Short mmCIF file of C-alpha atoms in Angstrom, two decimals:
data_model
loop_
_atom_site.label_atom_id
_atom_site.label_comp_id
_atom_site.label_asym_id
_atom_site.label_seq_id
_atom_site.Cartn_x
_atom_site.Cartn_y
_atom_site.Cartn_z
CA MET A 1 -52.28 70.19 1.81
CA ARG A 2 -54.33 72.76 3.68
CA LEU A 3 -55.57 71.98 7.18
CA SER A 4 -58.96 72.62 8.75
CA ASP A 5 -59.35 74.91 11.78
CA ASP A 6 -59.00 71.97 14.19
CA GLY A 7 -55.71 70.89 12.56
CA ALA A 8 -56.89 67.44 11.49
CA VAL A 9 -57.78 66.31 7.99
CA ALA A 10 -58.41 62.68 7.08
CA ALA A 11 -57.12 61.57 3.70
CA SER A 12 -59.84 60.20 1.43
CA ARG A 13 -57.29 58.35 -0.76
CA LEU A 14 -53.53 57.74 -0.88
CA VAL A 15 -51.86 61.18 -0.81
CA LEU A 16 -48.20 62.25 -0.95
CA ILE A 17 -47.54 65.12 1.50
CA ASP A 18 -44.50 67.41 1.52
CA GLU A 19 -45.92 70.29 3.63
CA PHE A 20 -49.01 71.34 5.59
CA GLU A 21 -50.06 74.95 5.12
CA THR A 22 -52.34 76.62 7.67
CA ASP A 23 -54.80 79.46 7.02
CA ASP A 24 -52.76 81.90 9.12
CA GLY A 25 -49.67 81.82 6.90
CA TYR A 26 -47.53 79.06 8.38
CA ALA A 27 -46.46 75.70 7.01
CA PHE A 28 -45.16 72.58 8.72
CA VAL A 29 -42.54 70.91 6.51
CA PRO A 30 -41.72 67.30 7.45
CA VAL A 31 -38.11 66.11 7.18
CA ARG A 32 -39.18 63.65 4.46
CA PRO A 33 -42.32 63.58 2.29
CA LEU A 34 -44.78 60.94 3.42
CA PHE A 35 -47.80 59.05 2.13
CA LEU A 36 -51.15 59.21 3.92
CA ALA A 37 -53.38 56.19 3.35
CA ALA A 38 -57.17 56.57 3.20
CA GLY A 39 -58.41 57.45 6.70
CA ASP A 40 -55.00 58.56 8.07
CA ARG A 41 -54.70 62.17 9.22
CA ILE A 42 -52.26 64.77 10.47
CA GLU A 43 -52.81 66.58 13.76
CA LEU A 44 -51.00 69.80 14.61
CA ALA A 45 -50.89 70.96 18.22
CA GLY A 46 -48.68 73.93 19.06
CA GLN A 47 -45.28 73.23 17.54
CA LYS A 48 -45.86 69.46 17.20
CA ALA A 49 -47.24 67.38 14.34
CA GLU A 50 -48.44 63.78 14.56
CA LEU A 51 -49.50 61.23 11.99
CA VAL A 52 -52.67 59.50 13.23
CA PHE A 53 -53.42 56.19 11.56
CA VAL A 54 -56.95 54.98 10.89
CA ASP A 55 -56.58 52.41 13.74
CA GLY A 56 -55.76 55.23 16.23
CA ALA A 57 -52.00 54.60 16.45
CA ARG A 58 -49.92 57.81 16.50
CA ARG A 59 -46.45 58.66 15.23
CA PRO A 60 -44.73 62.03 15.80
CA LEU A 61 -43.47 63.77 12.65
CA ALA A 62 -40.02 65.35 12.54
CA GLY A 63 -39.90 68.66 10.72
CA GLY A 64 -40.14 72.39 11.23
CA TRP A 65 -42.36 75.44 10.79
CA GLU A 66 -41.92 78.04 8.05
CA THR A 67 -43.60 81.40 7.55
CA ARG A 68 -45.32 82.01 4.23
CA CYS A 69 -45.05 85.60 3.00
CA ARG A 70 -48.41 87.01 1.95
CA ALA A 71 -50.13 90.33 2.53
CA GLY A 72 -52.09 90.35 5.77
CA VAL A 73 -50.40 87.29 7.29
CA ARG A 74 -49.25 87.27 10.92
CA ARG A 75 -45.61 86.53 11.61
CA ARG A 76 -44.28 84.41 14.51
#
């Protein structure tokens, strides 16, 4: 799943997620794949990721960042 510039994308249907790739060449990989229900979203802020449910409840996601190797991509 690719993320928008603000780091939040709402799922329009049930979706299985195993990583979140950003436009600048990084990916957040959760410890376990997860399902997003319609209206749920992921928010990335700095090094943290949170699952935000449609009712506004939040749950932190355990996982880590990886660098994707592509030409012209910044490295951390």
